[in-house]
PDB file of C-alpha atoms in Angstrom:
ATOM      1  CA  UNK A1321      72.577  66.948 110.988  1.00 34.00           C
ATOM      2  CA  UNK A1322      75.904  67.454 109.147  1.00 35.00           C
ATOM      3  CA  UNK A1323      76.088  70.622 107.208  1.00 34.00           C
ATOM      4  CA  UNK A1324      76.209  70.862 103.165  1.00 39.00           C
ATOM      5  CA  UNK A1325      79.316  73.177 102.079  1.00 43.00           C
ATOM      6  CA  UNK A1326      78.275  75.726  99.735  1.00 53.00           C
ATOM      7  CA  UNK A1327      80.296  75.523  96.006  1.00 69.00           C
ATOM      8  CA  UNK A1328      82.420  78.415  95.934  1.00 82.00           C
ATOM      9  CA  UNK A1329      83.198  80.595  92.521  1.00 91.00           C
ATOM     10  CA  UNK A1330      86.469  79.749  91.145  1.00 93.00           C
ATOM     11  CA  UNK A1331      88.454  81.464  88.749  1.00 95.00           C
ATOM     12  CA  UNK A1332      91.300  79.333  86.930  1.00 96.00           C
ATOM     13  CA  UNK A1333      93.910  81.838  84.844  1.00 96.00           C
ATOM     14  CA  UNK A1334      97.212  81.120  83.296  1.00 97.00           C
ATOM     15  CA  UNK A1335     100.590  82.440  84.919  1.00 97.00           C
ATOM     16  CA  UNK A1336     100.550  86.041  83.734  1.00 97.00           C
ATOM     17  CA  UNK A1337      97.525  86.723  82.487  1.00 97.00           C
ATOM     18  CA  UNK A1338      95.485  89.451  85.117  1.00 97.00           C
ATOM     19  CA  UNK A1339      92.581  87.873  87.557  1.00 97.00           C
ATOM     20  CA  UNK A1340      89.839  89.907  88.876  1.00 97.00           C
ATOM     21  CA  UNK A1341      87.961  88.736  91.782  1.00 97.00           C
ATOM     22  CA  UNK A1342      84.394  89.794  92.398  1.00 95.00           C
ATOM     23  CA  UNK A1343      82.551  90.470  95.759  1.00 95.00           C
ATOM     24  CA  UNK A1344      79.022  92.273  96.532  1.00 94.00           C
ATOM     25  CA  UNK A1345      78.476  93.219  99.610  1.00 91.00           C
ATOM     26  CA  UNK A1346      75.343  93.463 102.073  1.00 84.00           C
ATOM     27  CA  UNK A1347      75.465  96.064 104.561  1.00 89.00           C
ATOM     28  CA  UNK A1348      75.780  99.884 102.893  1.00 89.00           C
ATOM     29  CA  UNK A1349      76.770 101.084 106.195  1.00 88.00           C
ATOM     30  CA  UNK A1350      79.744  99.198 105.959  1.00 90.00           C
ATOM     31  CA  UNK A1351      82.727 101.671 105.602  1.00 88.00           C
ATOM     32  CA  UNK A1352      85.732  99.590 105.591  1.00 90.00           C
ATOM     33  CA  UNK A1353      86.729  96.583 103.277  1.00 92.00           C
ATOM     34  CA  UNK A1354      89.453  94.309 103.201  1.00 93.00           C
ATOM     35  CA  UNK A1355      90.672  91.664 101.058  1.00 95.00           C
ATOM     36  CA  UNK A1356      92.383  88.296 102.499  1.00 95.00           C
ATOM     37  CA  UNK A1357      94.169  85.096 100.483  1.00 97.00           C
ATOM     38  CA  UNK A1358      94.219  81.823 102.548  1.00 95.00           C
ATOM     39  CA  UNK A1359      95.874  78.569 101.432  1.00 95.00           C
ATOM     40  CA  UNK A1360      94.499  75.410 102.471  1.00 90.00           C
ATOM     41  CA  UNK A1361      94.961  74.632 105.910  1.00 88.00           C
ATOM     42  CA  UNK A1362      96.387  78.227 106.713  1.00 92.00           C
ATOM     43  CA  UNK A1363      94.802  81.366 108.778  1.00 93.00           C
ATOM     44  CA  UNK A1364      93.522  84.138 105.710  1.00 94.00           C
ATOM     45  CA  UNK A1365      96.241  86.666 105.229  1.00 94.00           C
ATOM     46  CA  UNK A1366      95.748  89.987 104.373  1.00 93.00           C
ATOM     47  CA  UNK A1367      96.454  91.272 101.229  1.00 95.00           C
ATOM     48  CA  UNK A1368      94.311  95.081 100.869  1.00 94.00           C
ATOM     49  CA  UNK A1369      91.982  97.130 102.333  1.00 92.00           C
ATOM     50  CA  UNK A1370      89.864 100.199 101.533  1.00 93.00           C
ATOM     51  CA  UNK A1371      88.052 102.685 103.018  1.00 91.00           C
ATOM     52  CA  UNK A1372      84.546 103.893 101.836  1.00 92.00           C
ATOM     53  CA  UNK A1373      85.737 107.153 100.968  1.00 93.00           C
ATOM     54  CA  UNK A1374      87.670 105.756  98.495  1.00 95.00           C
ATOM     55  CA  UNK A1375      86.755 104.247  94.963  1.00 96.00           C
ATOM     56  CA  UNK A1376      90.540 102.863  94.388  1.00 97.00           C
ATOM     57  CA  UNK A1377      93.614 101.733  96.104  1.00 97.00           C
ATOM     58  CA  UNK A1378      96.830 100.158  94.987  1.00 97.00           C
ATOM     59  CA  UNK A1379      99.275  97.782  96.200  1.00 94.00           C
ATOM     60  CA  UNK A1380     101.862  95.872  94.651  1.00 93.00           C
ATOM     61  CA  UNK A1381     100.559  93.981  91.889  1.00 96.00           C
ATOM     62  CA  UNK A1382      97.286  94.212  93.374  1.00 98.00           C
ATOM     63  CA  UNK A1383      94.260  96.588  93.383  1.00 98.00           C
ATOM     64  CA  UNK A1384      90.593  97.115  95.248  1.00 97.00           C
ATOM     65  CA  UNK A1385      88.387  98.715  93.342  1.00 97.00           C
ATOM     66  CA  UNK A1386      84.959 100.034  95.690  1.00 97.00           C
ATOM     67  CA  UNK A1387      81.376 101.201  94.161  1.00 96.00           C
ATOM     68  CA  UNK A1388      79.314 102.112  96.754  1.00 93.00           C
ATOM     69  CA  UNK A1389      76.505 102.713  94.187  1.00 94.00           C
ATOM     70  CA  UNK A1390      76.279  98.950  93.630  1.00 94.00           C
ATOM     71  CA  UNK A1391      77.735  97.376  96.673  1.00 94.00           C
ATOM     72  CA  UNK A1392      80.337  95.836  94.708  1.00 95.00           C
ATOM     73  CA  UNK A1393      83.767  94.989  95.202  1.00 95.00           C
ATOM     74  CA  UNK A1394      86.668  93.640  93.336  1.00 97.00           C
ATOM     75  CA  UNK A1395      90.252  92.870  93.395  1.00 97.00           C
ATOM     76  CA  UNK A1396      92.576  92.877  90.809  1.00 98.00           C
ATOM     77  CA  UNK A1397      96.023  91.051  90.414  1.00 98.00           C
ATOM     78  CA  UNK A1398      98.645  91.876  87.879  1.00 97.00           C
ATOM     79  CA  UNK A1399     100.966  89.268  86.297  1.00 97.00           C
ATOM     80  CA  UNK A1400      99.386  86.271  88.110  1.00 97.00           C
ATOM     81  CA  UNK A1401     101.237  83.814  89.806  1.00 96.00           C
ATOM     82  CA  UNK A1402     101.189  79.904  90.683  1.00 96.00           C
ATOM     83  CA  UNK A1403     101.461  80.780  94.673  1.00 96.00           C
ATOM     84  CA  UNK A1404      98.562  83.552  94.337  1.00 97.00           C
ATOM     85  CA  UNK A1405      96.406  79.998  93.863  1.00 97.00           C
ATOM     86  CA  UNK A1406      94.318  80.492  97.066  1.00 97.00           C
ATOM     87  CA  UNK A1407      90.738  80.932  98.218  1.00 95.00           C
ATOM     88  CA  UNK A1408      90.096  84.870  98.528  1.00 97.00           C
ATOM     89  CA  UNK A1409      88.270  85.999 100.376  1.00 95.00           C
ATOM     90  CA  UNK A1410      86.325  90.120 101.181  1.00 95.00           C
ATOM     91  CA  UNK A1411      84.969  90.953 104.261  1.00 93.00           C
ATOM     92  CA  UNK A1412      83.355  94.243 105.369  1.00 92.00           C
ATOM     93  CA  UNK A1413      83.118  96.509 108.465  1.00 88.00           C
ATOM     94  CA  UNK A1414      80.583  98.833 109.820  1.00 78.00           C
ATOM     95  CA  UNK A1415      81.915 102.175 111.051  1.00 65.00           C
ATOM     96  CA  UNK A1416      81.668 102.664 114.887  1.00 62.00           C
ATOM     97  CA  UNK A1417      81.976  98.963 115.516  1.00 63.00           C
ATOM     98  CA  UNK A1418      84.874  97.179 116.612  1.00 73.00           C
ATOM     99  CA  UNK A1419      87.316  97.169 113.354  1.00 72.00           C
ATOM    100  CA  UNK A1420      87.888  93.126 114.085  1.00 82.00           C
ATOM    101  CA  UNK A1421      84.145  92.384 113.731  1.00 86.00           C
ATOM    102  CA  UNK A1422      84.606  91.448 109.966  1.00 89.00           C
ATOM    103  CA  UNK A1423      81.557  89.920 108.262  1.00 90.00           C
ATOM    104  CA  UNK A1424      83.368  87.651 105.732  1.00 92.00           C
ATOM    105  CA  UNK A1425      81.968  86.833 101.582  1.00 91.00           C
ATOM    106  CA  UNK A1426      82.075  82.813 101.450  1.00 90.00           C
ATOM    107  CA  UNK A1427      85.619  83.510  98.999  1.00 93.00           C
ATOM    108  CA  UNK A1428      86.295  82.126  95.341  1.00 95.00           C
ATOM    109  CA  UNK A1429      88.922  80.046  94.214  1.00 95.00           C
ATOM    110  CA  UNK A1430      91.604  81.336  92.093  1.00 97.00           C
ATOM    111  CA  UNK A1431      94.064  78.406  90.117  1.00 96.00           C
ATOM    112  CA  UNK A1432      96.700  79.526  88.347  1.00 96.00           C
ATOM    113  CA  UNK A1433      98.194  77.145  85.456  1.00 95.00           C
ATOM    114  CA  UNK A1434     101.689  77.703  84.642  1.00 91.00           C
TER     115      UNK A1434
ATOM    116  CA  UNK B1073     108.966  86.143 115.636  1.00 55.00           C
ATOM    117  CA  UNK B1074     105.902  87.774 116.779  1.00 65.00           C
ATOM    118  CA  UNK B1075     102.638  85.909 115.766  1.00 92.00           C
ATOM    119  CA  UNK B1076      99.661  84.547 116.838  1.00 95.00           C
ATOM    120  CA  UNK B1077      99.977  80.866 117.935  1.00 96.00           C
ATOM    121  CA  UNK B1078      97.225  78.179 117.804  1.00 97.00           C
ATOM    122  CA  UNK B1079      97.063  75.173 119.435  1.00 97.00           C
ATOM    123  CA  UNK B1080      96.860  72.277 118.819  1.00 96.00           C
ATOM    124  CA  UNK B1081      96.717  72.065 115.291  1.00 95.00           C
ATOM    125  CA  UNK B1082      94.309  69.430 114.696  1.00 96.00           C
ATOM    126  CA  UNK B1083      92.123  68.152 117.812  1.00 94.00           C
ATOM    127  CA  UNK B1084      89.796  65.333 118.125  1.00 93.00           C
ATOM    128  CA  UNK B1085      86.506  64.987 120.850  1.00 90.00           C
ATOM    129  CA  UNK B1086      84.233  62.308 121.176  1.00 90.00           C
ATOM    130  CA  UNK B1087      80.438  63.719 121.673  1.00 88.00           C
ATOM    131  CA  UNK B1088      79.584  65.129 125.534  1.00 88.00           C
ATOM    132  CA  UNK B1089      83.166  66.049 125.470  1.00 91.00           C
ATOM    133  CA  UNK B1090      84.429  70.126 126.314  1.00 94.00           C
ATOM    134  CA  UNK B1091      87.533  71.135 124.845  1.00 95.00           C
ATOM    135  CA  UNK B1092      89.534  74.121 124.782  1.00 97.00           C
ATOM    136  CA  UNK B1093      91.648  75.683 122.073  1.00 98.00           C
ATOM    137  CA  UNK B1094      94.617  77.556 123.093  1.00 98.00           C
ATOM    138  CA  UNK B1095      95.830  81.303 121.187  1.00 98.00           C
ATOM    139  CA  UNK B1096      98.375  83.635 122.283  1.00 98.00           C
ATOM    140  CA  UNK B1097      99.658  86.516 120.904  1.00 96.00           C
ATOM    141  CA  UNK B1098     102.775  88.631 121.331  1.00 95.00           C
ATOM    142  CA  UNK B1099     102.096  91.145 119.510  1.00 92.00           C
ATOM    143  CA  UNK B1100     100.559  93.375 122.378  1.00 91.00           C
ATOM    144  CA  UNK B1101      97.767  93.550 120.580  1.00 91.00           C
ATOM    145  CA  UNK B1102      94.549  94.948 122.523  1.00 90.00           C
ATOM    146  CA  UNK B1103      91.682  93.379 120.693  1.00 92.00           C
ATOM    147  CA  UNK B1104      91.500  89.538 119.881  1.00 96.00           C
ATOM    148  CA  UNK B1105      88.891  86.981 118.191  1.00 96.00           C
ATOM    149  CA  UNK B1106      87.653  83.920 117.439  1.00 98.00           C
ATOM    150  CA  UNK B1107      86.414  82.928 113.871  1.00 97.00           C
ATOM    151  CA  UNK B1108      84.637  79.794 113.145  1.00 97.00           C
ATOM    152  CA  UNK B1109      85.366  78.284 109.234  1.00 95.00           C
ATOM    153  CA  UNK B1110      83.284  75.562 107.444  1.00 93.00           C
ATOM    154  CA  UNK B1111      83.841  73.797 103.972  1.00 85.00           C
ATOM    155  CA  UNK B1112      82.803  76.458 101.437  1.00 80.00           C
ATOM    156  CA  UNK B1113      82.036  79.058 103.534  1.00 83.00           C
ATOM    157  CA  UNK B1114      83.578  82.616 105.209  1.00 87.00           C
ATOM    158  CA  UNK B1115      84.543  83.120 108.920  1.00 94.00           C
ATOM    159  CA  UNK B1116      82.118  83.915 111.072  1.00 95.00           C
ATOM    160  CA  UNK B1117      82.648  85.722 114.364  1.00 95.00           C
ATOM    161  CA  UNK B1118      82.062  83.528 117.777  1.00 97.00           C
ATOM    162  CA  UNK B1119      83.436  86.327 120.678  1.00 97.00           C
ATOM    163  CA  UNK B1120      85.916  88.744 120.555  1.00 95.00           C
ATOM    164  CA  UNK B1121      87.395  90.923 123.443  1.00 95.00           C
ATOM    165  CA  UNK B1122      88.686  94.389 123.003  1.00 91.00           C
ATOM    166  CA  UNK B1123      90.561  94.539 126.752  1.00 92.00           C
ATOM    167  CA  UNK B1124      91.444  91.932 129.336  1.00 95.00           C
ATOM    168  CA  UNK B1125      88.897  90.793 131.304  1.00 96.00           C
ATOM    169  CA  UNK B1126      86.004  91.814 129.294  1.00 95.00           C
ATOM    170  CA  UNK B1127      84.680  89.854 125.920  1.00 96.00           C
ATOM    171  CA  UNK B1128      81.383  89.562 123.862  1.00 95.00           C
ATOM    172  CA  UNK B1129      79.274  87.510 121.481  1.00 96.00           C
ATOM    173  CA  UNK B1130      79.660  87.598 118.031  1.00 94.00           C
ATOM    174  CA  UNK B1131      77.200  86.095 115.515  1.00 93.00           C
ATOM    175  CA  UNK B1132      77.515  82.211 117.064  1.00 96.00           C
ATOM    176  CA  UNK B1133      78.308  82.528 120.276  1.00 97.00           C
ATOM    177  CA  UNK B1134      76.006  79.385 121.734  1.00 96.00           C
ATOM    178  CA  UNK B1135      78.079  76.342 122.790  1.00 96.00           C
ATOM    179  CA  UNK B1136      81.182  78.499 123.123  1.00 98.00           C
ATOM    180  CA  UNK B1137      83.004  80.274 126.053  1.00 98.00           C
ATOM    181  CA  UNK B1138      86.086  82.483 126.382  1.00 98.00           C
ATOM    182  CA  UNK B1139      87.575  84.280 128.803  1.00 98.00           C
ATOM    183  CA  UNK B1140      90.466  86.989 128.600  1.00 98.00           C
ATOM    184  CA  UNK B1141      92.938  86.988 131.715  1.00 97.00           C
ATOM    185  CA  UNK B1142      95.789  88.133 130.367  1.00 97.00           C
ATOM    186  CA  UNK B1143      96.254  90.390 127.414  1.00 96.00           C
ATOM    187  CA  UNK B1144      98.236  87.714 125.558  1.00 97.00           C
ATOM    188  CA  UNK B1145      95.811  84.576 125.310  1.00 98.00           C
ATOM    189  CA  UNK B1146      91.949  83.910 124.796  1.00 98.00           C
ATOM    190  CA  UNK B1147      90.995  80.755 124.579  1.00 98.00           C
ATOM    191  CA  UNK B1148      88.214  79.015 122.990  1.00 98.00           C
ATOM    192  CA  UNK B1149      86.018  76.380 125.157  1.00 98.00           C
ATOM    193  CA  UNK B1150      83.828  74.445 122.696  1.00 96.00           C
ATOM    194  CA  UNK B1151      81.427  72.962 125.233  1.00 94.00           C
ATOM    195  CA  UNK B1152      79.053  69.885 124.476  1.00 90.00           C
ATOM    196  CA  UNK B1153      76.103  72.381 123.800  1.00 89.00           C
ATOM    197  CA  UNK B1154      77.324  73.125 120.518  1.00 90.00           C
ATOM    198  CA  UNK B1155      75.553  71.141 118.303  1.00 89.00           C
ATOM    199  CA  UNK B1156      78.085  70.925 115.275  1.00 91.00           C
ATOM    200  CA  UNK B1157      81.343  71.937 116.761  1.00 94.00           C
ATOM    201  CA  UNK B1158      83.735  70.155 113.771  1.00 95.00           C
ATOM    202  CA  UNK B1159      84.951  73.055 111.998  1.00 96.00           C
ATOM    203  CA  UNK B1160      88.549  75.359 111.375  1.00 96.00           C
ATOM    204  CA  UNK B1161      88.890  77.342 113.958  1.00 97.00           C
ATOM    205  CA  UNK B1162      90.926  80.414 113.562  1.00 97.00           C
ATOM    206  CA  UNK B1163      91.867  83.164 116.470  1.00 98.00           C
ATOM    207  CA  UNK B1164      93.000  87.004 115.574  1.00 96.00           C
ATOM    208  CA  UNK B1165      93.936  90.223 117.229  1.00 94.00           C
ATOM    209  CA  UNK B1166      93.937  93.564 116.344  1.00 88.00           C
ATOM    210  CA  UNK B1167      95.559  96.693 117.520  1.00 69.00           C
ATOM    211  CA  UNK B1168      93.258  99.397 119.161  1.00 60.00           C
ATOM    212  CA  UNK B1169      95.698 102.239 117.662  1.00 57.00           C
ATOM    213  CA  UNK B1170      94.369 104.373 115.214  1.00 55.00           C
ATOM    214  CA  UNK B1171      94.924 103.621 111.304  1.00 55.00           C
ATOM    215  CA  UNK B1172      95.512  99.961 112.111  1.00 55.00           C
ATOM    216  CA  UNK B1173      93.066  98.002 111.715  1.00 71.00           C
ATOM    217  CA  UNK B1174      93.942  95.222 110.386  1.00 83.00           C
ATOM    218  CA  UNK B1175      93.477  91.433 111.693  1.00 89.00           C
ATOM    219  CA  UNK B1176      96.338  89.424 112.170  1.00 91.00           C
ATOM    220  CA  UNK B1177      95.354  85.295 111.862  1.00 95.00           C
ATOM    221  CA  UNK B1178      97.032  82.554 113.544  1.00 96.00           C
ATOM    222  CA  UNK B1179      97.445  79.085 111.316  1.00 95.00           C
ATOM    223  CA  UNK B1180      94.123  77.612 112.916  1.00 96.00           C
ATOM    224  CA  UNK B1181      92.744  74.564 114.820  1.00 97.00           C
ATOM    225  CA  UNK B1182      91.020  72.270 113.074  1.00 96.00           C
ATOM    226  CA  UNK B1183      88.543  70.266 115.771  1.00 96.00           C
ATOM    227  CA  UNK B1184      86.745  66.738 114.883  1.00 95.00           C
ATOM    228  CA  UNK B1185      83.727  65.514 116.587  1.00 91.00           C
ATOM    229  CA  UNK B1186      83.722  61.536 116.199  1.00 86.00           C
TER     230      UNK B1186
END
């Protein structure tokens, strides 16, 4: 039978303000993270990552914020702008395994309004 | 330019049909996958190989078969077992160095049943 698509979080913020994007996570063996944007019609590309021995990394404009405690994940853009609009997306890696064998979140939808 | 390069873009198959989707890389990149995408939903892993000539399942391997002759190219055979093969297909590699991890995406094949 033909398959129902799930409604995925969005997040709709005006040019400038700062988004944060929210993920929880299932595996707490997982010890690597990472953080893709994909545009419609696009292949995900990737934006952060983070290891578990970390709680915080920083890129430009962005950040991943990690706490193991919780399983919780989030990402955090400065000075948002109309061309971050994507679908994000986390994913999550368990140590020992190959590091392409990503177990993806289902994303959210970020809109910027000028 | 080196990338990952999917083809076709878009592909259409009657029911009963096999089809194959085409990737190949120049970035001599050891380890390379195959995602499957639906509406509203994350990538999910269908094989992956880690060095020519040898591959494995991922999470939804049935209906699907790869194979890995060359280093540069794996491609995707969506055979007429798999139940609901429309979908966004999307092929990655990875390098097998140490301290990068990271999984390059090509720009995807989107496949229609009719």
């Amino acid at each position: 039978g033909e398959s129902v698509g799930l409604h995925l979080p969005t997040l709709s913020v005006q040019e400038g303000d700062n988004s944060i994007i929210n993920c929880a996570y299932s595996n707490s063996a997982s010890d690597y993270f990472i953080w893709y944007k994909q545009e419609s019609g696009k292949g995900p590309q990737f934006i952060i990552d983070i290891r578990s021995n970390m709680d915080k990394r920083q890129g430009q404009r962005v950040t991943v914020l990690l706490n193991k405690t919780v399983k919780h994940l989030s990402l955090q853009i400065a000075a948002t702008q109309p061309g971050d609009s994507a679908v994000y997306f986390c994913a999550e890696n368990v140590g020992g395994t190959s590091y392409g064998k990503l177990t993806f979140g289902q994303g959210t939808i970020l809109t910027v309004h000028p | 330019d080196g990338g990952i390069t999917q083809s076709p873009k878009y592909l259409f198959r009657k029911e009963g049909q096999n089809v194959t989707l085409s990737c190949e890389q120049n970035l001599n990149h050891d380890a390379m996958y195959w995602y499957r995408q639906d509406p509203g939903q994350g990538l999910r892993l269908i094989y992956y190989s880690q060095i020519v000539n040898d591959f494995q399942k991922g999470d939804i391997a049935e209906g699907y078969s790869v194979s890995r002759e060359k280093k540069e190219s794996f491609p995707l055979t969506v055979t007429s077992a798999q139940k609901n093969p429309t979908a966004f297909y999307l092929c990655a590699s990875l390098t097998g160095r140490s301290g990068a991890n990271v999984l390059t995406f090509g720009a995807g094949s989107r496949l229609t049943v009719l």
